[in-house]
Amino acid sequence: MADKFLHNLTLLDPEAAAERKACVLVRDGRIAEVFDDLTVAPAASEPVDLAGCALAPGFIDVHFHGELIFAREDDFGAALGRTSEALLREGTTSYLATTVAFNEPRIRSFVTQCQSEMTQTRHLGAELLGVHLEGPWINPAMAGAQPSQAIRPYNDTEDHEILEVAKDSLKLVTLAPECEGVPKLIDALVKAGIVASLGHSDAGLHEIDACVKRGMTHVTHLFNAMGSMHHREPGVAGWALADDRVTCDLICDGVHVDPAVVRTASRAKRDKLLLITDRVDPPETGEPGSGAVYNDGTAIRLANGELAGSSLSLARAVRNAQDFGAMTRLEAIASATLRPAKLLGIENERGTFQVGARADFVVLDDAGQVCETWLTGHRASSRN
């Protein structure tokens, strides 16, 4: 297999101080070298002219529901395949399949089928990195569109079996510090190397601090489904903005969080702010347990108008972060590549242009639209 020499491009390196003209040599599906001034392809390599487009690491979405929360058990594998192919066209090269607050049998089925997908070696689309459990150990008063009937305290005896079943596929759990049993849950997550993330919570600051000290390191969809900020009562959101011990992710569609507040969050959290989609792709029939949902053209909502997810792609979120004046292009790229990779502890493998990392790329035009997506050094999707 010949090396590939990608040239005539602007490198959007999330670890660099500025954008720059560069060339990238790919060998055996990984980054072999990055050149700043080489104009002639190395011997025995295949030159690939990117026509002046921008090259960034492939996007990583740590909070994606898609159609998976609606899928029947007998169609779940096919739904994963459709999801991975669709995400690839949008520049997303890896993701976490994210639940809602399911009951134990459905969580078990969701996790088991994701594990089965992860053991396969096909490369048809974005790679499933694992599972993000959004609930069920959250505050029912802050459920938002989460199915309320499955929300419950954490039971160290019964629910620990879920963690055992999930094994290495479970990467992130969204939980509420005030939920009964959560300290034991965090202990179990930390021991297993799983990210514990605050979400769907109205916890007091002492409860939050205790959970951070136990190992909670992240905050799920900042501002949404959590205690709001007041200048005399910081609440969960105010605490998250001010505490450097935690990273936060945010739905950057201009609906879930106003653009002015996105700017505030970016200035407060800086390199600790990630972009997610919280994407939901509702079918013509079916619902995730909290009622039928629909796409109003800008977001996903319940019949009563309550927000139930976004219709975002990460490419759109990256453009929005720039259009809102919240981030530079490099900062926006980092928030969808390097920063989520760091959250998951895979920053040497993904979200980077470091030598030896996977050659997963997204090629963007001047408007920030996805032209191509590359997986392990192969052009896997192209709009042309």
Coordinates of C-alpha atoms in Angstrom, one line a residue:
M1 CA 0.0 0.0 0.0
A2 CA 1.6 3.3 -1.1
D3 CA 2.0 6.2 1.2
K4 CA -0.2 9.2 0.6
F5 CA 1.1 12.7 0.5
L6 CA -1.6 15.3 1.2
H7 CA -0.6 18.7 0.0
N8 CA -1.9 22.1 -1.2
L9 CA -3.9 22.5 2.1
T10 CA -4.3 24.7 5.2
L11 CA -3.6 22.6 8.3
L12 CA -6.0 23.2 11.2
D13 CA -3.9 21.7 13.9
P14 CA -5.8 21.9 17.2
E15 CA -2.5 21.9 19.1
A16 CA -0.9 24.8 17.1
A17 CA -1.1 28.5 17.7
A18 CA -2.1 29.4 14.2
E19 CA -3.3 27.9 10.9
R20 CA -0.6 27.2 8.4
K21 CA 0.2 25.8 5.0
A22 CA 1.5 22.3 5.4
C23 CA 1.7 18.8 3.9
V24 CA 0.9 15.5 5.6
L25 CA 2.4 12.1 4.8
V26 CA 0.2 9.1 5.7
R27 CA 1.6 5.6 6.0
D28 CA -0.3 2.4 6.9
G29 CA -3.3 4.4 8.0
R30 CA -1.4 6.7 10.4
I31 CA 0.3 10.1 10.3
A32 CA 3.9 9.5 9.3
E33 CA 5.1 13.1 9.1
V34 CA 3.9 16.7 8.8
F35 CA 5.9 19.0 6.6
D36 CA 5.8 22.8 6.7
D37 CA 7.7 23.5 3.5
L38 CA 7.9 20.4 1.4
T39 CA 6.5 20.8 -2.1
V40 CA 7.6 17.6 -3.8
A41 CA 6.0 14.3 -2.8
P42 CA 8.4 11.9 -1.1
A43 CA 9.5 8.9 -3.2
A44 CA 7.0 6.1 -3.6
S45 CA 4.1 8.2 -2.2
E46 CA 0.9 9.0 -3.9
P47 CA 0.3 12.8 -4.1
V48 CA -3.2 14.0 -3.1
D49 CA -4.0 17.6 -4.0
L50 CA -6.6 19.1 -1.6
A51 CA -7.0 22.2 -3.8
G52 CA -6.4 24.7 -1.0
C53 CA -9.0 23.3 1.3
A54 CA -8.5 23.0 5.1
L55 CA -7.5 19.8 6.7
A56 CA -8.5 19.0 10.3
P57 CA -8.6 15.9 12.5
G58 CA -11.9 14.0 12.2
F59 CA -14.7 15.2 14.5
I60 CA -15.5 13.3 17.7
D61 CA -19.0 13.4 19.1
V62 CA -19.3 12.3 22.7
H63 CA -23.1 12.9 22.9
F64 CA -25.0 11.5 19.9
H65 CA -28.4 9.8 20.1
G66 CA -29.5 9.8 16.4
E67 CA -32.0 7.1 15.6
L68 CA -30.4 4.7 18.1
I69 CA -32.7 5.6 21.0
F70 CA -35.7 4.7 18.9
A71 CA -34.3 1.5 17.3
R72 CA -36.0 -1.9 17.8
E73 CA -33.7 -4.6 19.2
D74 CA -33.9 -6.5 15.9
D75 CA -33.0 -3.4 13.9
F76 CA -30.3 -2.0 16.2
G77 CA -27.3 -3.3 14.3
A78 CA -28.7 -1.9 11.0
A79 CA -29.4 1.4 12.8
L80 CA -25.7 1.6 14.0
G81 CA -24.6 1.0 10.4
R82 CA -26.8 3.8 9.1
T83 CA -25.6 6.1 11.9
S84 CA -22.0 5.5 11.2
E85 CA -22.4 6.1 7.4
A86 CA -24.4 9.3 8.0
L87 CA -21.9 10.7 10.5
L88 CA -19.0 10.1 8.2
R89 CA -20.6 12.3 5.5
E90 CA -20.7 15.1 8.1
G91 CA -17.0 14.8 9.0
T92 CA -17.5 12.9 12.2
T93 CA -15.1 10.0 12.3
S94 CA -15.9 8.6 15.8
Y95 CA -18.7 8.9 18.4
L96 CA -20.3 7.6 21.5
A97 CA -23.7 6.1 21.2
T98 CA -25.7 7.8 23.8
T99 CA -28.8 6.5 25.7
V100 CA -31.6 8.2 27.5
A101 CA -32.9 7.1 30.9
F102 CA -33.8 3.6 29.9
N103 CA -34.8 0.8 32.2
E104 CA -32.3 -1.9 33.0
P105 CA -33.3 -4.4 30.3
R106 CA -33.1 -1.8 27.6
I107 CA -29.8 -0.4 28.8
R108 CA -28.4 -4.0 28.8
S109 CA -29.6 -4.6 25.3
F110 CA -28.3 -1.2 24.1
V111 CA -24.8 -1.8 25.6
T112 CA -24.6 -5.4 24.4
Q113 CA -25.4 -4.6 20.8
C114 CA -22.9 -1.7 20.8
Q115 CA -20.3 -4.1 22.2
S116 CA -21.0 -6.4 19.3
E117 CA -20.6 -3.6 16.8
M118 CA -17.3 -2.5 18.4
T119 CA -15.8 -6.0 17.9
Q120 CA -16.3 -5.9 14.2
T121 CA -13.5 -4.7 11.9
R122 CA -15.5 -3.1 9.1
H123 CA -14.6 0.5 8.1
L124 CA -17.8 1.6 6.5
G125 CA -18.3 4.8 8.5
A126 CA -17.6 6.7 11.7
E127 CA -16.2 4.4 14.4
L128 CA -18.3 3.7 17.5
L129 CA -15.9 4.3 20.4
G130 CA -18.3 3.2 23.1
V131 CA -21.4 4.1 25.1
H132 CA -22.5 7.2 26.9
L133 CA -25.2 6.5 29.5
E134 CA -27.2 9.7 29.9
G135 CA -29.1 8.6 33.0
P136 CA -30.9 6.9 34.6
W137 CA -29.2 8.1 37.7
I138 CA -30.3 11.8 37.4
N139 CA -32.7 14.2 39.1
P140 CA -36.3 13.7 37.9
A141 CA -37.0 17.3 38.5
M142 CA -34.3 18.2 36.0
A143 CA -35.2 15.4 33.5
G144 CA -36.1 17.7 30.6
A145 CA -37.2 15.3 27.8
Q146 CA -35.7 12.3 29.5
P147 CA -38.2 9.4 30.1
S148 CA -39.2 9.9 33.7
Q149 CA -40.4 6.4 34.4
A150 CA -36.9 4.9 34.3
I151 CA -35.1 7.6 36.4
R152 CA -34.0 6.1 39.7
P153 CA -31.4 6.2 42.5
Y154 CA -28.2 4.2 41.9
N155 CA -28.4 0.8 43.6
D156 CA -24.9 -0.5 44.3
T157 CA -26.0 -4.1 44.2
E158 CA -28.4 -4.2 41.2
D159 CA -27.1 -1.4 39.0
H160 CA -23.5 -2.4 39.4
E161 CA -24.3 -5.3 37.1
I162 CA -24.9 -2.8 34.3
L163 CA -21.3 -1.6 34.7
E164 CA -20.1 -5.2 34.6
V165 CA -22.1 -5.9 31.5
A166 CA -20.8 -2.8 29.8
K167 CA -17.1 -3.6 30.5
D168 CA -14.8 -1.7 28.3
S169 CA -17.5 -0.3 26.0
L170 CA -18.8 2.2 28.6
K171 CA -16.9 5.5 28.3
L172 CA -19.0 8.2 30.0
V173 CA -22.0 8.4 32.4
T174 CA -24.1 11.5 33.0
L175 CA -25.4 11.6 36.6
A176 CA -26.8 14.0 39.2
P177 CA -24.7 14.4 42.4
E178 CA -27.8 14.8 44.5
C179 CA -29.2 11.4 43.3
E180 CA -29.1 8.7 46.0
G181 CA -26.2 6.3 45.7
V182 CA -24.2 8.5 43.3
P183 CA -21.1 8.6 45.4
K184 CA -20.7 4.8 45.1
L185 CA -21.5 5.1 41.4
I186 CA -18.7 7.6 40.9
D187 CA -16.3 5.4 42.9
A188 CA -17.1 2.5 40.5
L189 CA -16.7 4.7 37.4
V190 CA -13.4 6.1 38.5
K191 CA -12.1 2.6 39.3
A192 CA -13.1 1.4 35.8
G193 CA -11.7 4.5 34.0
I194 CA -15.1 5.8 33.0
V195 CA -15.8 9.5 32.8
A196 CA -18.3 10.7 35.4
S197 CA -20.2 13.7 34.2
L198 CA -22.6 16.0 36.0
G199 CA -25.9 16.5 34.2
H200 CA -29.7 16.8 34.7
S201 CA -29.0 18.2 38.1
D202 CA -29.9 20.9 40.6
A203 CA -27.3 19.9 43.1
G204 CA -26.0 22.2 45.8
L205 CA -22.4 23.3 45.7
H206 CA -21.4 21.1 48.6
E207 CA -22.8 18.0 46.9
I208 CA -21.0 18.9 43.6
D209 CA -17.7 19.6 45.4
A210 CA -17.9 16.2 47.1
C211 CA -18.4 14.4 43.8
V212 CA -15.6 16.3 42.1
K213 CA -13.3 15.2 44.9
R214 CA -14.4 11.6 44.3
G215 CA -13.5 11.9 40.6
M216 CA -16.3 13.6 38.7
T217 CA -14.5 15.5 35.9
H218 CA -17.0 16.7 33.3
V219 CA -20.4 18.5 32.8
T220 CA -23.0 17.4 30.3
H221 CA -24.7 20.0 28.0
L222 CA -23.8 23.1 30.0
F223 CA -26.8 25.3 30.9
N224 CA -29.4 22.7 29.8
A225 CA -31.3 20.7 32.4
M226 CA -29.4 22.1 35.3
G227 CA -29.7 24.7 38.0
S228 CA -29.4 28.1 36.4
M229 CA -27.0 30.9 37.3
H230 CA -27.9 34.0 39.4
H231 CA -25.4 36.7 40.5
R232 CA -26.0 35.8 44.2
E233 CA -26.7 32.1 43.6
P234 CA -24.3 30.6 41.1
G235 CA -26.2 27.4 40.8
V236 CA -24.8 24.4 38.8
A237 CA -24.2 26.4 35.7
G238 CA -22.4 29.2 37.5
W239 CA -20.2 26.7 39.4
A240 CA -19.3 24.9 36.1
L241 CA -18.2 28.1 34.5
A242 CA -15.9 29.0 37.4
D243 CA -14.4 25.6 38.4
D244 CA -11.3 24.7 36.5
R245 CA -11.4 21.2 37.8
V246 CA -14.0 20.2 35.2
T247 CA -14.5 20.3 31.5
C248 CA -17.9 21.1 30.0
D249 CA -19.6 20.3 26.7
L250 CA -22.2 22.5 25.1
I251 CA -24.9 22.3 22.3
C252 CA -23.9 25.0 19.9
D253 CA -27.1 25.4 17.8
G254 CA -28.1 28.9 19.0
V255 CA -31.4 27.4 20.4
H256 CA -30.3 25.3 23.4
V257 CA -27.9 28.1 24.4
D258 CA -28.1 31.7 23.2
P259 CA -25.1 32.8 21.2
A260 CA -24.2 35.5 23.8
V261 CA -24.1 32.8 26.5
V262 CA -22.0 30.6 24.2
R263 CA -19.5 33.4 24.1
T264 CA -19.6 33.7 27.9
A265 CA -19.0 30.0 28.3
S266 CA -16.1 30.0 25.8
R267 CA -14.4 32.9 27.5
A268 CA -14.8 31.3 30.9
K269 CA -13.8 27.7 30.1
R270 CA -11.4 28.3 27.2
D271 CA -9.7 25.0 26.3
K272 CA -12.0 23.1 28.7
L273 CA -15.1 23.6 26.5
L274 CA -16.2 20.9 24.1
L275 CA -18.9 20.9 21.4
I276 CA -21.4 18.2 21.2
T277 CA -24.6 17.7 19.1
D278 CA -27.0 15.9 21.4
R279 CA -28.4 14.9 18.1
V280 CA -31.8 13.2 17.8
D281 CA -33.1 11.7 14.5
P282 CA -36.8 10.9 15.2
P283 CA -38.5 8.4 12.9
E284 CA -41.9 8.9 11.4
T285 CA -43.3 6.8 14.2
G286 CA -41.9 5.9 17.6
E287 CA -40.6 7.8 20.6
P288 CA -38.0 7.3 23.3
G289 CA -40.3 7.0 26.2
S290 CA -41.0 10.7 27.0
G291 CA -43.5 11.3 24.3
A292 CA -43.5 11.8 20.5
V293 CA -40.8 14.2 19.3
Y294 CA -40.5 16.3 16.1
N295 CA -38.0 18.5 14.3
D296 CA -39.1 22.1 14.1
G297 CA -36.4 23.0 11.7
T298 CA -33.9 24.2 14.3
A299 CA -34.2 21.6 17.1
I300 CA -36.0 18.5 18.3
R301 CA -39.0 19.1 20.6
L302 CA -41.7 17.3 22.5
A303 CA -45.3 18.0 21.5
N304 CA -45.5 20.7 24.2
G305 CA -42.5 22.5 22.6
E306 CA -40.0 21.5 25.2
L307 CA -36.5 20.9 23.8
A308 CA -35.6 17.2 23.3
G309 CA -32.3 17.4 21.4
S310 CA -30.7 19.0 18.5
S311 CA -30.6 18.5 14.7
L312 CA -27.0 19.5 14.6
S313 CA -23.9 18.1 12.9
L314 CA -20.6 18.8 14.6
A315 CA -19.5 20.6 11.4
R316 CA -22.4 22.9 11.8
A317 CA -21.6 23.4 15.5
V318 CA -18.0 24.3 14.6
R319 CA -19.3 26.9 12.1
N320 CA -21.8 28.3 14.7
A321 CA -19.1 28.7 17.3
Q322 CA -17.2 30.9 14.9
D323 CA -20.3 32.8 13.6
F324 CA -21.4 33.5 17.2
G325 CA -18.0 35.1 17.9
A326 CA -17.3 32.6 20.6
M327 CA -14.2 30.9 19.0
T328 CA -11.6 31.2 16.3
R329 CA -11.6 28.6 13.7
L330 CA -8.7 26.7 15.4
E331 CA -10.5 26.9 18.8
A332 CA -13.7 25.6 17.3
I333 CA -11.8 22.7 15.6
A334 CA -10.1 21.9 18.9
S335 CA -13.5 21.8 20.7
A336 CA -14.7 19.1 18.3
T337 CA -11.5 17.1 18.0
L338 CA -8.6 17.3 20.5
R339 CA -10.8 18.3 23.5
P340 CA -13.2 15.4 23.3
A341 CA -10.2 13.1 22.6
K342 CA -8.6 14.3 25.8
L343 CA -11.8 13.7 27.7
L344 CA -11.8 10.1 26.6
G345 CA -8.0 9.7 27.1
I346 CA -7.4 9.0 23.4
E347 CA -5.6 12.2 22.5
N348 CA -2.5 10.4 21.2
E349 CA -4.7 8.4 18.8
R350 CA -7.4 10.8 17.6
G351 CA -8.1 14.5 17.4
T352 CA -4.4 15.3 16.7
F353 CA -1.8 15.6 13.9
Q354 CA 0.9 14.0 16.1
V355 CA 3.0 11.5 14.3
G356 CA 1.6 8.0 14.9
A357 CA -2.0 9.1 15.3
R358 CA -4.7 7.7 13.1
A359 CA -5.1 9.4 9.8
D360 CA -8.8 10.3 10.4
F361 CA -9.4 13.7 8.7
V362 CA -12.1 16.1 7.6
V363 CA -11.5 18.3 4.6
L364 CA -13.3 21.7 4.8
D365 CA -13.9 24.3 2.2
D366 CA -13.7 28.1 2.8
A367 CA -17.3 28.1 4.1
G368 CA -16.6 25.3 6.6
Q369 CA -18.6 22.8 4.7
V370 CA -17.4 19.2 4.6
C371 CA -15.8 18.2 1.3
E372 CA -14.3 14.9 2.3
T373 CA -13.9 12.6 5.2
W374 CA -10.9 10.3 5.6
L375 CA -10.6 7.1 7.8
T376 CA -7.2 5.6 8.5
G377 CA -5.7 7.2 5.5
H378 CA -8.4 6.4 3.0
R379 CA -10.9 8.9 1.4
A380 CA -14.1 7.3 2.8
S381 CA -16.6 10.0 1.9
S382 CA -16.7 12.8 -0.7
R383 CA -19.4 15.3 -1.7
N384 CA -18.1 15.2 -5.3

